[in-house]
XYZ file of C-alpha atoms in Angstrom:
383
model
C 136.800 69.460 -36.198
C 137.303 65.840 -34.924
C 140.487 65.238 -32.572
C 140.863 62.201 -34.849
C 141.369 64.132 -37.813
C 144.551 63.580 -39.903
C 145.926 66.905 -38.875
C 145.535 66.281 -35.232
C 148.916 66.673 -33.358
C 150.128 63.632 -31.568
C 151.380 64.012 -28.018
C 152.914 60.669 -26.170
C 152.981 60.624 -22.465
C 154.996 57.864 -20.998
C 153.835 57.436 -17.423
C 150.646 57.175 -15.378
C 151.728 58.515 -11.849
C 151.045 61.885 -10.469
C 152.916 63.810 -12.991
C 151.459 62.021 -15.854
C 147.971 62.411 -14.561
C 148.079 66.226 -13.662
C 149.691 66.764 -17.257
C 147.070 64.581 -19.017
C 144.101 66.121 -17.090
C 145.651 69.852 -17.866
C 146.016 68.719 -21.519
C 142.415 67.541 -21.947
C 141.181 70.947 -20.808
C 143.350 73.043 -23.053
C 142.094 74.753 -26.144
C 144.479 74.715 -29.042
C 144.342 75.839 -32.474
C 144.824 72.225 -33.868
C 143.368 69.003 -32.345
C 145.503 67.003 -30.142
C 145.739 63.194 -29.905
C 147.172 61.980 -26.660
C 148.481 58.383 -26.179
C 149.348 57.467 -22.604
C 151.952 54.501 -22.312
C 152.397 52.847 -19.010
C 153.845 49.570 -17.644
C 150.579 49.307 -15.763
C 147.858 49.100 -18.475
C 144.999 49.378 -15.998
C 146.450 52.677 -14.661
C 147.003 54.109 -18.154
C 143.421 52.950 -19.212
C 141.924 54.847 -15.960
C 143.962 58.097 -16.745
C 142.821 58.048 -20.364
C 139.251 57.547 -19.256
C 139.462 60.439 -16.679
C 141.203 62.688 -19.257
C 138.518 61.913 -21.847
C 135.773 63.120 -19.641
C 137.597 66.298 -18.832
C 137.991 67.087 -22.436
C 134.218 66.240 -23.152
C 133.343 68.890 -20.324
C 135.883 71.474 -21.414
C 134.766 71.137 -25.145
C 138.461 70.537 -26.252
C 139.497 68.963 -29.531
C 141.484 66.441 -27.409
C 141.345 62.651 -27.837
C 142.920 60.461 -25.260
C 143.940 56.795 -25.681
C 145.928 54.437 -23.715
C 148.480 51.666 -24.539
C 150.685 49.169 -22.713
C 154.236 49.872 -22.524
C 157.448 48.134 -21.767
C 160.803 49.849 -20.918
C 162.967 47.191 -22.448
C 164.073 47.759 -25.772
C 163.728 44.827 -28.374
C 160.896 43.233 -25.927
C 157.622 42.106 -27.469
C 155.198 44.729 -26.350
C 152.099 42.718 -27.859
C 149.630 45.194 -28.339
C 151.516 48.129 -27.107
C 154.764 49.691 -27.395
C 158.438 49.460 -26.300
C 161.230 52.024 -25.431
C 162.909 51.222 -29.191
C 163.079 52.727 -32.471
C 160.536 50.297 -34.085
C 157.715 51.587 -31.519
C 158.601 55.073 -31.879
C 158.335 54.820 -35.775
C 155.093 53.400 -35.338
C 153.747 55.954 -32.812
C 155.159 58.861 -34.745
C 154.608 61.434 -31.965
C 155.084 65.198 -32.539
C 155.982 65.713 -28.752
C 157.043 62.495 -26.366
C 156.757 63.470 -22.530
C 158.884 61.299 -20.145
C 156.637 61.467 -17.014
C 158.145 58.390 -15.479
C 161.240 57.056 -13.975
C 162.673 54.161 -12.187
C 162.749 55.957 -8.821
C 159.822 57.706 -7.169
C 160.253 60.932 -5.126
C 157.450 59.835 -2.720
C 159.177 56.388 -1.602
C 160.542 57.818 1.749
C 156.828 58.689 2.622
C 155.349 55.542 1.284
C 157.930 52.665 2.000
C 160.843 54.158 4.310
C 163.716 51.836 4.268
C 167.720 52.090 4.476
C 167.452 53.018 0.768
C 165.399 56.156 1.572
C 167.662 56.861 4.540
C 170.674 56.912 1.982
C 168.666 59.422 -0.315
C 167.918 61.611 2.589
C 171.688 61.873 3.636
C 173.016 62.042 0.238
C 170.517 64.090 -1.536
C 167.979 63.389 -4.278
C 170.710 63.586 -6.853
C 172.138 60.324 -5.868
C 169.121 58.803 -7.630
C 170.384 60.517 -10.790
C 170.981 57.378 -12.807
C 167.648 55.696 -11.943
C 165.987 58.921 -13.169
C 167.815 58.852 -16.398
C 167.460 55.288 -17.318
C 163.954 55.341 -18.853
C 164.436 58.941 -20.399
C 167.664 57.935 -21.988
C 166.198 54.862 -23.679
C 163.331 56.874 -25.133
C 165.714 59.579 -26.511
C 167.553 56.907 -28.082
C 164.425 55.401 -29.524
C 163.188 58.660 -30.920
C 166.566 59.428 -32.603
C 166.369 56.193 -34.378
C 162.542 56.039 -35.095
C 161.202 59.518 -34.889
C 163.937 61.880 -35.267
C 161.509 64.869 -35.885
C 159.988 64.378 -32.581
C 160.511 66.650 -29.573
C 161.309 65.006 -26.536
C 160.277 66.699 -23.129
C 161.710 65.346 -19.804
C 159.905 65.205 -16.445
C 162.273 63.023 -14.840
C 164.704 65.280 -12.768
C 165.487 67.385 -15.853
C 167.801 69.789 -14.027
C 170.393 67.229 -13.895
C 169.091 64.425 -16.344
C 169.122 66.637 -19.394
C 172.889 67.460 -18.985
C 173.348 63.920 -18.811
C 171.694 63.183 -22.184
C 173.100 66.081 -23.682
C 176.529 64.527 -22.903
C 175.359 61.358 -24.489
C 174.252 63.142 -27.612
C 170.721 62.295 -26.886
C 168.173 64.881 -28.005
C 166.150 66.620 -25.396
C 164.411 69.937 -25.991
C 163.579 70.986 -22.162
C 161.997 69.582 -18.893
C 158.808 70.487 -17.053
C 158.422 71.218 -13.507
C 160.928 72.661 -10.786
C 161.684 76.266 -12.250
C 158.541 76.021 -14.321
C 156.408 75.424 -11.361
C 158.307 78.008 -9.235
C 157.805 80.569 -12.002
C 154.001 79.874 -12.175
C 153.872 80.321 -8.413
C 155.748 83.654 -8.579
C 153.448 84.776 -11.718
C 150.465 84.143 -9.520
C 151.902 85.785 -6.379
C 152.846 88.976 -8.412
C 149.374 89.435 -9.855
C 150.057 87.256 -13.142
C 152.316 89.733 -15.111
C 152.938 86.756 -17.415
C 156.070 84.672 -18.455
C 156.841 87.459 -21.198
C 157.650 89.864 -18.421
C 158.758 87.501 -15.620
C 162.192 85.587 -16.168
C 163.313 82.925 -13.341
C 166.505 81.194 -12.680
C 166.314 78.447 -10.579
C 166.812 74.808 -9.907
C 165.068 71.658 -8.643
C 166.615 72.274 -5.290
C 164.886 75.443 -4.873
C 161.496 73.660 -4.441
C 162.689 73.760 -0.721
C 162.932 77.017 1.091
C 166.619 78.406 1.887
C 168.005 77.753 5.059
C 169.331 80.741 7.440
C 172.927 79.776 6.776
C 172.460 79.068 3.105
C 174.625 81.141 0.455
C 173.203 83.283 -2.372
C 172.522 80.141 -4.636
C 169.860 78.800 -2.022
C 167.190 80.890 -3.590
C 165.687 81.371 -7.061
C 166.403 84.537 -8.906
C 163.581 86.405 -10.666
C 163.323 89.655 -12.728
C 160.261 91.371 -13.796
C 160.600 93.585 -16.797
C 164.402 93.200 -16.307
C 164.373 94.289 -12.708
C 165.011 91.957 -10.025
C 162.031 90.842 -7.920
C 162.573 91.477 -4.036
C 161.725 89.124 -1.456
C 161.425 86.091 -3.544
C 161.319 83.919 -0.420
C 158.559 85.623 0.997
C 156.464 85.417 -2.384
C 156.896 81.797 -2.557
C 156.476 80.811 0.979
C 152.627 79.705 0.952
C 153.439 77.796 -2.408
C 156.237 75.774 -0.821
C 154.102 75.052 2.380
C 151.843 73.112 -0.017
C 151.972 69.348 0.038
C 154.614 68.155 -2.530
C 151.825 66.079 -4.397
C 150.194 69.542 -4.967
C 153.357 71.149 -6.509
C 153.544 68.105 -8.737
C 149.910 68.799 -9.852
C 151.051 72.398 -10.657
C 154.076 71.159 -12.485
C 151.768 69.041 -14.837
C 149.271 71.914 -15.387
C 152.093 74.272 -16.383
C 153.738 71.643 -18.382
C 150.467 71.116 -20.420
C 150.580 74.610 -21.703
C 154.330 73.990 -22.784
C 153.501 70.771 -24.373
C 150.541 71.841 -26.325
C 152.439 74.872 -27.711
C 155.126 72.644 -28.869
C 152.902 70.174 -30.433
C 150.804 72.920 -32.518
C 154.029 74.917 -33.528
C 153.321 77.858 -31.402
C 156.143 80.127 -29.681
C 156.738 79.380 -26.042
C 158.044 82.041 -23.629
C 158.751 80.448 -20.306
C 161.073 79.411 -17.495
C 162.171 75.942 -17.989
C 164.443 73.242 -16.566
C 167.212 71.692 -18.804
C 167.112 73.670 -22.140
C 169.965 73.366 -24.177
C 171.120 70.545 -21.886
C 172.021 72.788 -19.362
C 172.048 72.341 -15.617
C 169.246 73.703 -13.755
C 166.533 75.900 -15.188
C 166.391 79.271 -17.174
C 163.991 81.754 -18.966
C 163.769 80.796 -22.574
C 162.246 81.451 -25.756
C 161.296 78.264 -27.957
C 160.533 78.793 -31.656
C 159.928 76.078 -34.208
C 163.547 75.177 -34.455
C 165.434 77.339 -31.982
C 166.023 77.679 -28.215
C 167.189 80.994 -26.872
C 167.947 81.872 -23.052
C 166.224 85.066 -22.022
C 168.841 86.171 -19.217
C 168.752 89.684 -18.053
C 171.329 91.853 -19.806
C 173.598 92.144 -16.776
C 173.871 88.169 -16.399
C 176.201 86.491 -18.714
C 175.212 82.846 -19.694
C 178.608 81.355 -18.157
C 177.414 83.057 -14.778
C 173.891 81.915 -14.996
C 175.088 78.161 -15.677
C 177.711 78.366 -12.814
C 175.168 79.686 -10.352
C 172.873 76.626 -11.200
C 175.648 74.242 -11.156
C 176.217 75.507 -7.558
C 172.635 75.412 -6.647
C 172.433 71.911 -7.714
C 175.165 70.747 -4.955
C 172.296 70.971 -2.703
C 170.592 68.248 -4.135
C 173.832 66.231 -3.870
C 174.781 65.942 -7.539
C 176.700 68.020 -10.117
C 176.616 67.365 -13.981
C 179.417 68.981 -16.247
C 181.595 68.049 -18.873
C 179.953 64.623 -19.470
C 180.946 63.820 -15.520
C 178.755 63.197 -12.820
C 180.326 64.321 -9.478
C 179.082 64.309 -5.845
C 179.847 66.920 -3.123
C 181.393 65.915 -0.047
C 177.848 65.035 1.983
C 176.648 62.631 -1.056
C 180.142 61.381 -1.266
C 180.355 60.261 2.082
C 176.928 58.742 2.333
C 177.425 56.783 -0.960
C 180.958 55.439 -0.058
C 179.481 53.761 2.700
C 177.860 51.183 0.217
C 179.376 51.823 -3.117
C 182.690 53.301 -2.948
C 182.981 52.512 -6.577
C 180.248 54.952 -7.561
C 181.106 57.627 -4.605
C 183.955 59.326 -6.824
C 181.619 60.102 -9.747
C 181.173 58.705 -13.162
C 181.122 59.418 -16.779
C 177.834 59.944 -18.871
C 178.907 56.925 -21.065
C 178.739 54.577 -17.960
C 174.776 55.464 -17.287
C 173.632 51.911 -17.934
C 176.181 50.236 -15.749
C 175.777 52.645 -12.866
C 172.039 52.120 -13.081
C 172.388 48.535 -12.736
C 174.647 48.893 -9.651
C 172.435 51.312 -8.375
C 169.390 49.119 -8.795
C 171.065 46.210 -6.999
C 171.886 48.301 -3.931
C 168.433 49.772 -3.932
C 167.015 46.178 -3.943
C 169.172 45.345 -1.234
C 168.600 48.554 1.048
C 164.767 48.243 0.734
C 164.983 45.176 2.671
C 166.580 46.797 5.661
C 164.509 48.969 7.920
C 165.226 52.733 8.230
C 167.217 54.098 10.960
C 165.111 54.694 14.162
C 164.286 58.508 14.291
C 166.709 60.246 16.953
C 164.963 61.981 19.799
C 165.084 65.888 20.122
C 167.606 65.439 22.915
C 169.949 63.361 20.677
C 169.499 65.844 17.652
C 170.787 68.950 20.189
C 173.924 66.840 21.116
């Protein structure tokens, strides 16, 4: 059966960076009960085209019914995309995706390594959560565009879903779940435990848990896992080797695990997994996804409210907390941000996202022109 046949399921991937590449490469090698048509949308048409070409070769070698194409994309609603698409309802109505994956944002997690500056110093001091508005800006536009132009589509978010998805939910924007983070850690635990499978393994965790806990951290500093309903001992030991991988490698694992989820959502298969941001909740949870329903699969002894509170507390390690439509910063992040934007340091409401993103972008543009602080010596660190 041709992947271009009328019954092919349509997956749209926005982005052409590391996460998008690993996701599309893995999708190309995925055997599904129905053919997949994958459209890559990216601001850089050359990057999108190169990704589509490589994915097509992978699909050919794997013998899968997956067709991959690329189109130009602009994040500005209402802009004339020419031969491409924009983040607006009209474009979504033309695309008619079954599943749309946002694998891009206005802030790269790799900037500190590639281009250190006073801006990356601020992120290091405050925590990754200080970039929340920049992570949420594009996916919020895509969610609104889907609601207006393709309301039957499923949105999967790869941009900091542990904190962004609760923000989207507070803005009444539809998002099914995320990829990466707890899903990556669950895949690593599954491998470490001898592959019992996601139906037997349940993991509660947050983006903050991609880093190992410190010796003085509290009990929210490490993921919680259950195998056949019983707690998994020594999670830190089981994850040690995987956490030692370079972060790009972990991102590649996120795309690989995400491909199985996206393919199942596109073809209507039931999904049992541990995923970030389901039901607009903070952090990640074990879930079951059916055609129109999302259910948590928490152990019997763990009430939903307790799991949410635990993930909310764990998220403070990232320097941000989202709840009740409000974004709040713990003391460390608040102090770091107050040095530059005291108007944001006190927190903000979900309805203010566009304005906050503009202010944060202006701050970033300025701080990127300022060199990073010199690294302190070992002697200074000890003082």
